[in-house]
Coordinates of C-alpha atoms in Angstrom, one line a residue:
M65 CA 9.7 20.4 -14.5
P66 CA 12.9 20.2 -16.3
K67 CA 15.7 20.1 -14.2
P68 CA 17.5 22.8 -13.0
P69 CA 20.3 24.3 -15.6
P70 CA 23.5 24.0 -15.2
T71 CA 26.5 25.9 -12.4
S72 CA 25.9 28.7 -12.9
P73 CA 28.7 31.9 -13.4
P74 CA 30.1 32.7 -9.9
R75 CA 28.4 36.4 -8.2
S76 CA 30.0 39.7 -7.9
L77 CA 29.8 41.5 -4.9
R78 CA 26.9 43.9 -6.5
D79 CA 25.2 41.0 -7.3
H80 CA 24.6 40.5 -3.6
V81 CA 24.7 44.5 -2.2
Q82 CA 22.1 45.3 -5.5
H83 CA 19.0 43.6 -7.1
S84 CA 20.2 41.6 -9.5
L85 CA 19.6 40.2 -12.9
P86 CA 19.9 35.7 -13.5
P87 CA 22.6 33.9 -15.2
Y88 CA 21.8 33.6 -19.1
T89 CA 21.3 29.2 -19.0
G90 CA 21.9 28.4 -22.9
P91 CA 25.3 27.4 -24.2
Y92 CA 26.8 30.6 -25.0
P93 CA 27.5 33.0 -23.2
V94 CA 26.1 36.6 -24.5
G95 CA 27.8 39.7 -25.8
F96 CA 26.0 43.5 -26.4
L97 CA 25.9 46.4 -28.9
E98 CA 25.3 49.2 -29.3
I99 CA 24.9 51.2 -32.3
E100 CA 23.5 55.0 -33.0
L101 CA 23.4 55.4 -36.1
P102 CA 22.0 58.9 -38.2
A103 CA 18.9 58.3 -40.7
R104 CA 18.7 57.5 -44.8
E105 CA 16.4 60.2 -44.9
P106 CA 15.2 62.6 -41.6
R107 CA 12.0 63.4 -41.4
P108 CA 8.1 63.4 -39.3
F109 CA 5.5 61.1 -38.4
S110 CA 2.3 62.6 -39.0
P111 CA 3.8 66.6 -39.2
H112 CA 0.4 68.3 -37.3
I113 CA 1.8 66.4 -34.5
K114 CA 3.0 69.0 -32.5
R115 CA 4.6 69.9 -28.7
N116 CA 6.0 73.1 -28.4
N117 CA 6.2 74.6 -32.0
E118 CA 7.5 71.1 -32.6
F119 CA 7.3 68.2 -34.3
A120 CA 6.3 65.1 -32.4
L121 CA 7.5 62.0 -34.0
K122 CA 10.7 63.1 -36.2
L123 CA 13.2 60.1 -37.2
D124 CA 17.2 61.2 -37.0
T125 CA 18.4 58.9 -35.7
V126 CA 18.1 55.1 -34.7
L127 CA 19.4 53.4 -31.5
F128 CA 20.0 49.9 -30.7
A129 CA 21.0 47.7 -28.3
V130 CA 22.8 43.9 -29.9
Y131 CA 22.5 40.3 -28.0
Y132 CA 24.9 37.8 -29.7
P133 CA 26.1 34.9 -29.1
A134 CA 29.5 35.6 -27.9
E135 CA 32.7 34.1 -27.3
V136 CA 34.5 35.0 -24.1
R137 CA 38.7 33.8 -24.2
Q138 CA 40.7 32.2 -21.5
D139 CA 43.1 35.3 -20.4
S140 CA 45.2 35.4 -17.3
N141 CA 45.1 39.0 -17.1
S142 CA 40.8 39.5 -18.0
Y143 CA 39.1 36.3 -16.6
N144 CA 40.1 33.8 -13.5
N145 CA 41.0 30.7 -15.3
N146 CA 38.0 28.3 -13.6
N147 CA 35.5 27.0 -15.7
N148 CA 31.4 26.3 -15.1
S149 CA 29.8 22.8 -15.6
N150 CA 28.7 24.9 -19.2
G151 CA 32.3 24.4 -20.5
R152 CA 32.1 28.6 -19.7
L153 CA 34.6 30.7 -19.9
I154 CA 34.0 33.2 -16.7
P155 CA 34.9 36.9 -16.9
S156 CA 36.1 38.9 -14.1
S157 CA 33.4 41.0 -12.8
L158 CA 35.7 44.1 -13.8
D159 CA 33.3 47.0 -13.8
E160 CA 32.8 49.4 -17.1
D161 CA 32.6 52.6 -15.0
K162 CA 36.6 51.9 -14.3
R163 CA 38.4 54.8 -15.6
S164 CA 41.9 54.3 -13.8
R165 CA 42.4 51.2 -17.0
P166 CA 45.8 50.2 -18.1
K167 CA 46.3 50.6 -21.5
M168 CA 46.6 48.1 -24.1
Q169 CA 45.8 47.2 -27.5
S170 CA 41.9 47.9 -28.4
F171 CA 40.4 44.7 -30.8
N172 CA 40.1 47.3 -33.7
N173 CA 43.1 47.5 -36.9
T174 CA 41.5 51.3 -37.3
Q175 CA 44.0 52.3 -33.8
R176 CA 46.3 51.1 -31.2
T177 CA 48.0 52.2 -28.5
D178 CA 50.8 50.1 -27.3
P179 CA 52.2 49.2 -23.5
G180 CA 54.8 53.2 -24.4
G181 CA 50.2 54.9 -25.2
E182 CA 51.8 56.0 -29.0
K183 CA 49.7 55.5 -31.6
Q184 CA 49.9 53.5 -34.2
R185 CA 48.2 54.0 -38.0
D186 CA 47.0 51.0 -39.5
G187 CA 49.1 49.0 -41.5
A188 CA 51.4 45.9 -41.2
S189 CA 53.2 47.4 -38.2
A190 CA 50.1 47.5 -36.5
L191 CA 48.5 43.5 -36.6
R192 CA 51.0 41.9 -34.1
P193 CA 50.0 40.1 -31.4
T194 CA 48.0 41.9 -28.8
R195 CA 46.6 41.9 -25.2
R196 CA 43.0 41.6 -25.1
R197 CA 41.1 44.4 -23.6
P198 CA 39.6 43.7 -20.0
L199 CA 35.8 42.6 -20.7
S200 CA 33.2 45.1 -19.3
R201 CA 29.5 44.6 -18.3
V202 CA 27.1 46.2 -18.9
P203 CA 25.1 48.7 -16.2
W204 CA 21.4 47.5 -17.1
L205 CA 19.9 51.1 -16.2
P206 CA 20.4 52.9 -19.4
R207 CA 22.6 56.5 -18.8
P208 CA 22.7 59.0 -17.8
R209 CA 21.0 57.3 -15.3
A210 CA 20.0 60.1 -12.9
S211 CA 18.0 62.1 -15.6
T212 CA 16.6 58.2 -16.6
C213 CA 15.5 57.7 -13.6
K214 CA 13.7 60.9 -13.9
G215 CA 12.1 60.0 -17.1
Y216 CA 10.4 57.0 -15.4
A217 CA 9.0 59.3 -12.6
R218 CA 7.8 61.7 -15.5
F219 CA 6.1 58.8 -17.0
L220 CA 4.9 57.5 -14.3
S221 CA 3.5 61.4 -12.8
V222 CA 5.2 60.6 -9.4
P223 CA 8.4 62.8 -8.1
R224 CA 11.1 62.3 -9.1
W225 CA 13.5 62.1 -6.2
P226 CA 12.0 59.2 -3.5
V227 CA 12.3 58.0 -7.5
T228 CA 15.9 58.7 -8.0
A229 CA 16.6 57.3 -4.9
Y230 CA 15.0 54.9 -4.3
V231 CA 16.4 52.8 -8.2
A232 CA 19.7 54.5 -7.1
V233 CA 19.9 51.7 -3.8
T234 CA 18.3 48.9 -5.3
S235 CA 19.4 49.4 -9.0
M236 CA 20.9 51.8 -11.1
F237 CA 24.4 49.7 -10.7
T238 CA 23.3 46.7 -11.2
K239 CA 24.6 45.2 -14.2
L240 CA 23.7 42.6 -17.5
P241 CA 25.2 39.0 -17.3
A242 CA 26.7 40.7 -20.8
Y243 CA 29.9 41.4 -22.4
R244 CA 30.0 45.1 -24.2
N245 CA 31.6 44.5 -28.0
A246 CA 32.9 40.4 -27.4
K247 CA 34.4 38.1 -29.6
L248 CA 31.4 36.7 -31.8
S249 CA 31.3 33.1 -31.7
S250 CA 32.5 31.2 -34.4
R251 CA 31.6 28.1 -32.8
W252 CA 28.9 25.4 -32.8
P253 CA 26.9 24.7 -29.3
D254 CA 27.8 21.9 -27.5
T255 CA 24.4 19.7 -27.2
A256 CA 25.3 17.4 -25.0
G257 CA 23.4 19.7 -22.1
A258 CA 20.3 19.4 -24.5
D259 CA 18.8 16.7 -22.0
H260 CA 19.9 18.6 -19.1
H261 CA 17.3 21.7 -20.7
G262 CA 14.0 19.6 -21.3
T263 CA 15.0 18.8 -24.8
V264 CA 12.8 16.0 -27.0
V265 CA 11.7 14.8 -30.1
S266 CA 8.0 17.6 -31.2
N267 CA 5.4 16.0 -31.0
Y268 CA 4.4 17.7 -33.4
E269 CA 6.4 15.5 -36.2
S270 CA 5.3 12.1 -37.1
A271 CA 8.9 9.3 -37.7
E272 CA 8.7 10.2 -41.7
T273 CA 8.5 14.9 -41.7
L274 CA 11.6 13.9 -38.8
K275 CA 14.0 11.6 -40.2
K276 CA 13.2 13.9 -43.4
R277 CA 14.2 16.7 -41.1
R278 CA 17.1 15.7 -39.5
K279 CA 18.4 14.3 -42.8
S280 CA 18.0 18.5 -44.6
R281 CA 19.8 19.7 -41.4
D282 CA 22.2 17.1 -41.6
G283 CA 23.3 17.0 -44.7
I284 CA 24.3 21.1 -44.6
G285 CA 25.9 20.5 -41.7
K286 CA 28.4 17.7 -43.4
R287 CA 28.5 20.7 -45.7
E288 CA 29.5 23.7 -44.0
H289 CA 30.1 22.0 -40.1
N290 CA 33.9 23.7 -40.5
E291 CA 32.9 26.5 -41.0
P292 CA 31.0 29.3 -38.7
P293 CA 27.7 28.9 -37.5
R294 CA 25.5 31.6 -39.1
F295 CA 22.9 33.3 -36.2
P296 CA 19.3 33.9 -36.8
V297 CA 18.2 37.7 -35.8
V298 CA 15.9 38.9 -33.8
I299 CA 14.4 41.8 -33.7
F300 CA 12.5 43.1 -30.3
S301 CA 10.5 46.1 -30.0
H302 CA 9.3 47.3 -26.9
G303 CA 6.7 48.5 -25.2
L304 CA 5.1 52.1 -23.5
G305 CA 8.1 53.9 -21.3
G306 CA 10.3 50.3 -22.5
S307 CA 13.7 50.5 -23.5
R308 CA 16.8 48.9 -25.1
T309 CA 18.3 47.2 -21.5
L310 CA 14.4 46.9 -20.6
Y311 CA 14.1 43.6 -21.9
S312 CA 17.2 41.9 -21.1
S313 CA 16.7 38.7 -19.2
I314 CA 14.1 37.4 -22.3
C315 CA 16.9 39.5 -25.5
G316 CA 20.0 37.5 -23.6
E317 CA 18.4 34.6 -23.4
L318 CA 17.6 34.1 -26.4
A319 CA 21.0 34.8 -27.8
S320 CA 23.0 33.0 -25.1
F321 CA 20.8 29.7 -27.3
G322 CA 22.7 31.0 -30.6
L323 CA 19.9 34.0 -31.9
V324 CA 20.7 38.0 -33.2
V325 CA 19.0 39.4 -30.7
V326 CA 18.0 43.7 -32.3
A327 CA 16.5 44.9 -29.2
M328 CA 15.3 48.7 -30.5
E329 CA 15.3 51.5 -28.8
H330 CA 12.2 53.4 -30.7
R331 CA 12.2 57.2 -30.8
D332 CA 8.9 58.0 -30.8
G333 CA 7.4 59.4 -27.8
S334 CA 6.2 55.8 -25.9
G335 CA 9.5 55.3 -24.1
A336 CA 9.8 56.5 -20.7
R337 CA 13.5 59.2 -21.4
T338 CA 15.8 58.6 -24.5
F339 CA 18.7 60.6 -26.1
V340 CA 19.3 61.7 -29.3
N341 CA 22.6 62.3 -30.2
R342 CA 23.5 64.8 -33.3
A343 CA 25.1 64.0 -36.3
G344 CA 26.9 66.7 -37.7
K345 CA 28.6 70.1 -36.8
G346 CA 27.5 73.1 -34.0
E347 CA 27.0 74.6 -37.7
D348 CA 24.4 72.0 -39.1
L349 CA 22.6 71.7 -35.9
K350 CA 21.8 75.1 -35.2
S351 CA 18.3 74.6 -37.9
Q352 CA 17.9 71.2 -37.1
G353 CA 14.5 69.9 -35.8
L354 CA 13.5 73.5 -35.8
D355 CA 9.1 73.8 -37.4
K356 CA 8.3 77.3 -38.0
T357 CA 5.3 76.9 -38.6
A358 CA 2.5 77.9 -36.9
G359 CA 2.3 76.0 -33.6
L360 CA 0.5 76.0 -30.5
P361 CA -0.2 79.9 -29.1
E362 CA 2.2 81.8 -27.4
N363 CA 1.1 81.3 -24.5
E364 CA 1.7 78.2 -24.5
K365 CA 5.1 77.6 -25.7
K366 CA 7.9 76.9 -23.3
P367 CA 11.7 78.3 -24.2
L368 CA 13.7 76.8 -26.2
K369 CA 17.4 75.5 -25.0
R370 CA 19.1 74.6 -27.5
Q371 CA 22.0 76.8 -26.8
R372 CA 24.4 75.9 -24.2
K373 CA 25.4 78.8 -21.9
D374 CA 29.2 78.7 -23.6
G375 CA 27.8 80.1 -26.7
G376 CA 27.2 77.0 -28.2
V377 CA 24.5 73.9 -29.9
K378 CA 23.2 71.3 -27.8
T379 CA 25.1 68.4 -29.9
S380 CA 21.5 65.8 -28.3
Y381 CA 18.4 66.3 -27.3
K382 CA 15.7 64.6 -24.9
I383 CA 12.9 62.4 -25.7
D384 CA 10.0 61.8 -23.1
Y385 CA 7.4 59.8 -22.9
L386 CA 4.5 61.6 -25.2
F387 CA 1.4 62.1 -23.2
P388 CA -2.0 62.6 -25.4
K389 CA -3.6 65.2 -25.7
G390 CA -6.9 65.4 -23.4
N391 CA -6.2 61.4 -23.3
A392 CA -3.7 60.9 -20.6
Q393 CA -5.0 57.2 -19.4
D394 CA -5.6 56.3 -23.3
T395 CA -4.4 53.4 -22.2
S396 CA -6.8 52.1 -19.0
P397 CA -8.6 49.9 -20.0
N398 CA -12.3 51.8 -18.4
N399 CA -11.1 55.2 -20.1
P400 CA -14.3 56.5 -21.9
D401 CA -12.3 58.4 -24.8
G402 CA -10.3 54.5 -25.3
V403 CA -6.9 54.7 -27.5
D404 CA -5.5 57.7 -29.3
K405 CA -5.4 56.5 -32.3
E406 CA -3.7 58.7 -34.6
L407 CA -0.7 59.2 -32.1
R408 CA -0.7 55.5 -32.0
G409 CA -0.8 54.9 -35.6
A410 CA 1.8 57.4 -36.1
Q411 CA 4.0 56.1 -34.1
I412 CA 3.8 52.4 -35.6
E413 CA 4.8 53.4 -38.3
M414 CA 7.8 55.7 -36.9
R415 CA 8.5 52.4 -35.3
L416 CA 8.3 50.0 -38.2
A417 CA 10.2 52.7 -39.8
E418 CA 13.1 52.7 -37.3
I419 CA 13.0 48.8 -37.1
E420 CA 14.0 48.7 -41.7
E421 CA 16.7 51.4 -40.5
A422 CA 18.4 48.4 -38.5
F423 CA 17.5 46.1 -40.6
Y424 CA 19.6 48.4 -43.3
V425 CA 22.5 48.7 -39.9
L426 CA 22.7 44.0 -39.2
G427 CA 23.0 44.2 -43.6
L428 CA 25.9 46.7 -43.6
I429 CA 27.2 44.5 -40.5
N430 CA 26.8 41.0 -42.4
S431 CA 28.2 42.7 -46.0
G432 CA 31.5 43.5 -44.5
K433 CA 30.6 46.9 -43.3
G434 CA 31.1 46.9 -40.1
H435 CA 33.9 49.7 -39.9
T436 CA 31.6 51.7 -41.7
V437 CA 29.6 51.3 -38.5
R438 CA 32.2 52.7 -36.8
R439 CA 32.4 55.1 -38.3
D440 CA 29.2 57.0 -38.2
N441 CA 28.0 54.9 -34.8
L442 CA 27.0 57.8 -32.4
R443 CA 26.7 56.5 -29.6
K444 CA 31.2 56.8 -29.0
A445 CA 32.9 58.3 -25.6
N446 CA 31.8 62.0 -24.9
N447 CA 28.3 61.2 -26.1
V448 CA 25.6 61.5 -24.4
G449 CA 24.3 57.7 -22.8
S450 CA 27.8 56.6 -24.9
S451 CA 30.4 54.1 -23.1
S452 CA 33.6 55.1 -22.9
L453 CA 34.9 52.1 -25.2
G454 CA 32.1 52.7 -27.8
L455 CA 32.3 49.9 -30.9
D456 CA 36.2 49.7 -30.5
G457 CA 37.3 45.8 -30.1
I458 CA 34.6 44.7 -32.3
E459 CA 36.3 42.6 -34.6
W460 CA 34.7 43.4 -38.3
Q461 CA 34.8 40.6 -40.3
E462 CA 34.2 37.7 -38.1
W463 CA 30.8 39.3 -38.7
R464 CA 30.5 39.4 -42.2
D465 CA 27.9 37.1 -43.6
R466 CA 27.5 35.4 -39.6
I467 CA 23.9 37.0 -40.2
D468 CA 20.8 35.0 -41.4
V469 CA 18.6 37.9 -42.6
K470 CA 16.3 36.1 -44.9
S471 CA 13.9 34.8 -42.7
V472 CA 14.1 37.2 -39.7
T473 CA 11.8 37.2 -36.1
M474 CA 9.6 40.0 -34.7
M475 CA 8.8 39.7 -31.4
G476 CA 7.2 42.4 -29.2
H477 CA 6.0 43.2 -25.6
S478 CA 2.8 45.0 -25.6
F479 CA 2.3 48.0 -27.9
G480 CA 5.8 46.9 -29.7
G481 CA 3.4 43.6 -30.1
A482 CA 0.4 45.7 -31.5
T483 CA 3.6 46.9 -33.9
T484 CA 4.5 42.9 -34.7
V485 CA 1.1 43.3 -36.1
Q486 CA 2.1 45.5 -38.1
A487 CA 5.8 43.8 -39.6
L488 CA 3.4 41.3 -40.0
R489 CA 1.0 43.4 -42.3
S490 CA 3.3 44.6 -44.2
D491 CA 4.3 43.7 -47.3
R492 CA 6.9 45.9 -46.8
L493 CA 9.0 44.3 -44.5
S494 CA 9.0 41.3 -46.1
W495 CA 12.1 40.2 -44.6
I496 CA 10.1 39.2 -41.4
N497 CA 8.7 35.8 -42.0
Q498 CA 7.2 35.3 -38.5
G499 CA 6.6 37.1 -34.8
I500 CA 5.9 36.4 -31.1
L501 CA 3.7 38.9 -29.7
L502 CA 4.1 39.8 -25.8
D503 CA 1.4 40.6 -23.4
P504 CA 0.2 42.8 -27.1
W505 CA -2.1 45.9 -26.4
G506 CA -5.3 44.8 -28.7
P507 CA -6.7 48.0 -29.0
A508 CA -3.1 50.5 -30.3
T509 CA -3.2 47.8 -33.0
P510 CA -4.8 49.5 -36.4
E511 CA -7.7 47.7 -38.2
C512 CA -6.9 45.3 -40.6
T513 CA -7.6 45.6 -43.8
E514 CA -8.7 43.4 -47.1
Q515 CA -4.8 44.6 -48.7
K516 CA -3.1 43.6 -44.6
L517 CA -4.0 40.8 -42.6
V518 CA -1.6 39.0 -41.2
H519 CA -0.1 36.1 -43.0
K520 CA 3.4 35.2 -42.2
P521 CA 3.1 33.0 -38.6
V522 CA 2.4 34.6 -35.3
L523 CA 2.3 33.0 -31.4
S524 CA 1.1 34.7 -28.7
I525 CA 2.0 34.3 -24.5
G526 CA 0.1 36.2 -23.0
S527 CA -0.2 37.4 -18.7
E528 CA -3.4 36.5 -17.1
A529 CA -3.9 40.5 -16.2
F530 CA -4.6 40.5 -19.2
M531 CA -6.5 37.9 -20.4
H532 CA -9.5 39.4 -18.3
W533 CA -9.5 42.3 -20.5
A534 CA -12.5 41.2 -22.4
E535 CA -11.4 44.2 -25.5
N536 CA -8.6 42.9 -25.4
F537 CA -9.0 39.2 -25.9
D538 CA -10.7 40.0 -28.8
C539 CA -8.1 42.1 -31.3
I540 CA -5.6 39.7 -30.2
E541 CA -7.9 36.3 -31.1
Q542 CA -8.8 38.3 -34.2
V543 CA -5.0 38.5 -35.3
C544 CA -4.2 35.0 -34.7
K545 CA -7.6 34.2 -37.2
E546 CA -6.3 35.9 -39.7
A547 CA -3.3 34.5 -39.7
R548 CA -5.1 31.2 -39.9
A549 CA -7.1 32.5 -43.1
A550 CA -5.2 33.4 -44.6
G551 CA -3.2 29.1 -44.1
T552 CA -0.6 30.0 -42.0
L553 CA 0.4 29.3 -37.9
S554 CA -1.1 30.7 -34.9
W555 CA -1.3 30.3 -31.0
M556 CA -2.9 32.8 -28.5
T557 CA -1.6 31.2 -25.2
T558 CA -1.5 33.3 -21.7
I559 CA 0.9 32.7 -18.8
P560 CA -1.3 32.0 -15.6
G561 CA -0.6 34.1 -12.5
S562 CA 1.2 36.9 -14.9
T563 CA -0.1 40.5 -14.5
H564 CA 1.6 43.2 -17.8
L565 CA 5.2 43.6 -16.3
S566 CA 5.6 40.0 -15.8
Q567 CA 7.8 39.6 -19.8
T568 CA 10.1 42.4 -18.0
D569 CA 13.5 43.0 -16.5
F570 CA 10.9 45.3 -13.8
A571 CA 9.9 41.2 -12.4
I572 CA 13.0 40.2 -11.5
L573 CA 14.6 43.1 -10.0
Y574 CA 11.4 44.0 -7.8
P575 CA 9.0 41.1 -7.0
N576 CA 8.5 42.0 -3.5
W577 CA 6.4 44.9 -5.3
M578 CA 5.4 43.0 -8.8
S579 CA 3.6 40.7 -5.8
L580 CA 2.3 43.1 -3.6
L581 CA 0.3 46.3 -5.7
M582 CA -0.4 43.6 -9.1
K583 CA -0.6 40.7 -7.0
T584 CA 0.9 38.1 -9.6
L585 CA 1.3 35.0 -8.7
V586 CA 4.0 33.9 -11.4
N587 CA 7.4 33.3 -10.2
P588 CA 9.2 36.1 -12.3
E589 CA 12.5 33.9 -13.1
R590 CA 9.8 30.9 -13.9
A591 CA 7.7 33.6 -16.1
I592 CA 10.9 34.4 -18.5
Y593 CA 11.5 30.6 -18.1
L594 CA 8.3 29.8 -19.8
T595 CA 8.0 33.0 -22.5
V596 CA 11.3 32.4 -24.0
R597 CA 10.9 29.0 -23.8
S598 CA 8.2 29.5 -25.3
A599 CA 9.3 30.9 -27.9
L600 CA 12.1 28.4 -28.8
E601 CA 9.4 26.0 -30.0
F602 CA 7.7 28.1 -32.1
L603 CA 11.2 29.3 -33.8
K604 CA 11.9 25.9 -34.2
I605 CA 8.5 24.6 -36.2
T606 CA 8.6 28.0 -38.2
L607 CA 12.5 28.8 -39.3
P608 CA 13.1 27.2 -42.4
A609 CA 15.8 24.2 -41.7
T610 CA 19.1 26.8 -42.4
Q611 CA 18.3 28.0 -39.4
T612 CA 18.0 25.5 -36.8
R613 CA 20.9 22.9 -37.3
F614 CA 21.5 23.8 -33.9
A615 CA 18.3 23.7 -32.9
D616 CA 18.7 20.6 -30.4
A617 CA 20.3 22.3 -28.4
W618 CA 16.8 24.1 -27.9
P619 CA 14.9 23.4 -25.0
D620 CA 11.9 21.7 -26.7
E621 CA 9.8 21.6 -23.2
Q622 CA 6.0 20.8 -25.6
L623 CA 4.7 24.2 -24.2
L624 CA 2.8 24.9 -26.5
R625 CA 1.8 21.2 -27.9
S626 CA 0.9 20.0 -24.1
A627 CA -1.1 23.9 -23.1
D628 CA -4.3 23.4 -20.9
S629 CA -7.1 23.6 -23.8
E630 CA -9.4 26.6 -23.4
T631 CA -12.1 24.1 -21.6
S632 CA -10.4 23.4 -19.4
I633 CA -9.0 27.4 -18.0
V634 CA -10.8 27.4 -14.5
S635 CA -9.2 30.7 -13.2
D636 CA -10.5 32.5 -9.7
H637 CA -8.6 35.5 -9.9
R638 CA -10.3 37.4 -12.1
P639 CA -9.8 41.3 -10.6
D640 CA -12.5 43.6 -10.3
A641 CA -14.1 46.6 -13.2
K642 CA -12.3 48.9 -11.9
W643 CA -8.5 47.3 -12.0
V644 CA -9.3 44.8 -15.3
A645 CA -5.3 44.5 -17.1
A646 CA -3.7 46.5 -14.3
R647 CA -3.2 43.0 -11.4
L648 CA -5.0 40.0 -10.9
K649 CA -7.0 39.4 -7.0
I650 CA -6.0 36.7 -4.9
P651 CA -8.2 34.4 -2.3
N652 CA -8.1 34.1 1.4
E653 CA -4.6 37.3 0.5
F654 CA -3.8 37.8 4.2
S655 CA -3.9 34.1 5.2
I656 CA -1.4 32.4 1.8
R657 CA 0.8 35.8 2.5
L658 CA 1.2 35.2 6.2
R659 CA 1.2 31.2 5.7
G660 CA 4.2 32.8 3.1
M661 CA 5.9 34.4 6.0
L662 CA 6.4 31.6 8.5
K663 CA 7.1 29.0 6.0
W664 CA 9.3 30.3 3.1
N665 CA 8.4 27.6 0.5
T666 CA 4.7 27.9 1.1
S667 CA 5.2 31.8 -0.9
L668 CA 3.7 33.0 -4.0
A669 CA 6.9 33.4 -5.9
S670 CA 7.6 29.8 -5.5
P671 CA 10.3 29.0 -7.4
A672 CA 8.2 25.9 -9.6
G673 CA 6.0 28.4 -10.5
F674 CA 2.2 29.4 -10.4
A675 CA 1.2 26.0 -11.1
S676 CA 1.9 24.3 -7.5
Q677 CA 0.4 26.8 -5.9
S678 CA -3.0 25.2 -7.6
G679 CA -1.8 22.3 -9.4
E680 CA -3.7 23.7 -13.1
G681 CA -1.3 23.8 -16.5
E682 CA 1.7 26.0 -16.3
I683 CA 0.4 26.7 -19.9
W684 CA -3.5 28.2 -21.4
C685 CA -3.5 27.5 -24.8
H686 CA -7.0 29.9 -26.1
R687 CA -6.3 28.8 -30.2
S688 CA -3.6 26.3 -32.2
P689 CA -3.6 24.5 -35.2
E690 CA -4.1 20.9 -35.5
A691 CA -1.1 18.6 -35.0
D692 CA -2.0 17.9 -38.7
F693 CA -1.0 21.2 -39.9
V694 CA 1.5 22.1 -38.4
N695 CA 3.7 18.6 -39.4
L696 CA 1.8 19.7 -43.1
Y697 CA 3.5 22.8 -42.4
M698 CA 6.9 22.0 -41.7
R699 CA 7.0 19.5 -45.0
R700 CA 6.4 23.0 -46.9
N701 CA 9.1 24.9 -44.9
D702 CA 11.5 22.4 -45.8

């Protein structure tokens, strides 16, 4: 059990009143960008799949959030003057919902406002020293919040008003511990606290290999340490009902350790609800997205709501969860019709196209064209779902050559895990070099062919609930076998006591519901901790040396190395057949909960996690490479 993380930043009043997310534990504060850009080639996918006489899968824009290592500067007007024990400057708890901000100059040079409120044009006269705008934390629930709640109600097939009311009381105004449009960090991480996080030398490495790797990293470091670091990239794909903020605990935690994490919000009908802003003038929007070919019979069509009451054309539209026709519950293990392969396959193809678009945007930012991204960004003031700040305040020149896009990691949960598998099989996405699957949905993964096999390192971190789903387990095991047959690394692991939502923010915000309904046993924060630490250990092995120069600051608890082997796995939490994949089974549940009520430290949600309840290991390993093979791979990678 590692030592606890350094002292956390102070909690604001809203964090005490509503459900809150824990602060990140890495050496960096975390910044947050929100970007929506028109697709380079707008197009439909599987045009025969329609709803209400329109293409159901249509790529108009790409939307994603960027979690990144930030630099918080001390400013008596914007921040508290005290630091935490980790050396971070602690931003004051400012609310970006407040509209009564003092007039002060923004970070960017395109347009500035002096204290008197007059705008200045670009040029030397506009470059005089300015005061920084106070940073604001990011809302967890995407805007417009009430409409997003209704989208979740529709996704769950429950009445919308109770859901909206409950979320309003519990988490509608919950904030991420990340700061919008913060400055990209230009410092190297302090490794002094690495042991505090449990960082140790990898047992996979021999003394000779370790010496060579350190010499390689140190040699590069001596040449470049005076330059700002270049951060590795992770692209995250959400599961069904997900969004760009639903996995903020994992994305932000990775960013706090020096990774740039691009969290996609897919527009393929897999999210609960998302909003698309159209680009162009009104006259160009009248026919955008319409398909006048034969579709549904007239008696099944719904009236189109493209005209506003004032006669204008709507500049945005929403996309709700797309239920498969005649097979709405294709996610259920007990569904006799199985997965709607046609729809899910088309959605994955669209997701891969969105990922390509996001990677292209990263390339623009990395090449010094961030001002172009800001100009074309559709998430700006007065657009639906947007912050009034947009991308104001970003110093784009500081992003030039600061992102290492040569070896990108793909990561995804559930359906996002299936997307990750297909990305690892794709020759088109050659810049993706390794993948991390979080409780992947195996049956939705397209079947492999001899031409399309996983040939890159892969790590699967599953839940115990999905481990008991035999079909899903076999699918993921086959993916790991593909990677092994291709001569690369693969791990297949399980977090005992976890259920499918244990790797989402829902588990942290609603732990009691997770325990009561899904019979989750692992502490939710511990599940996130184990997920992120396993991922960092995997990346430490698979990333090239140029991307692991500050990996000494990453925690390395040997979770993959010390995981219990499959032969030693014993679980008495297998559910009845009708609850497979949905929840676990807790023997003597009533007596356990009663003891938990009488003595708080014996509750199911013990801070030490599931291991403290049964004495079992915190990670189960079903498949893993031999230590010699890992060592050989690392030598080749150098």
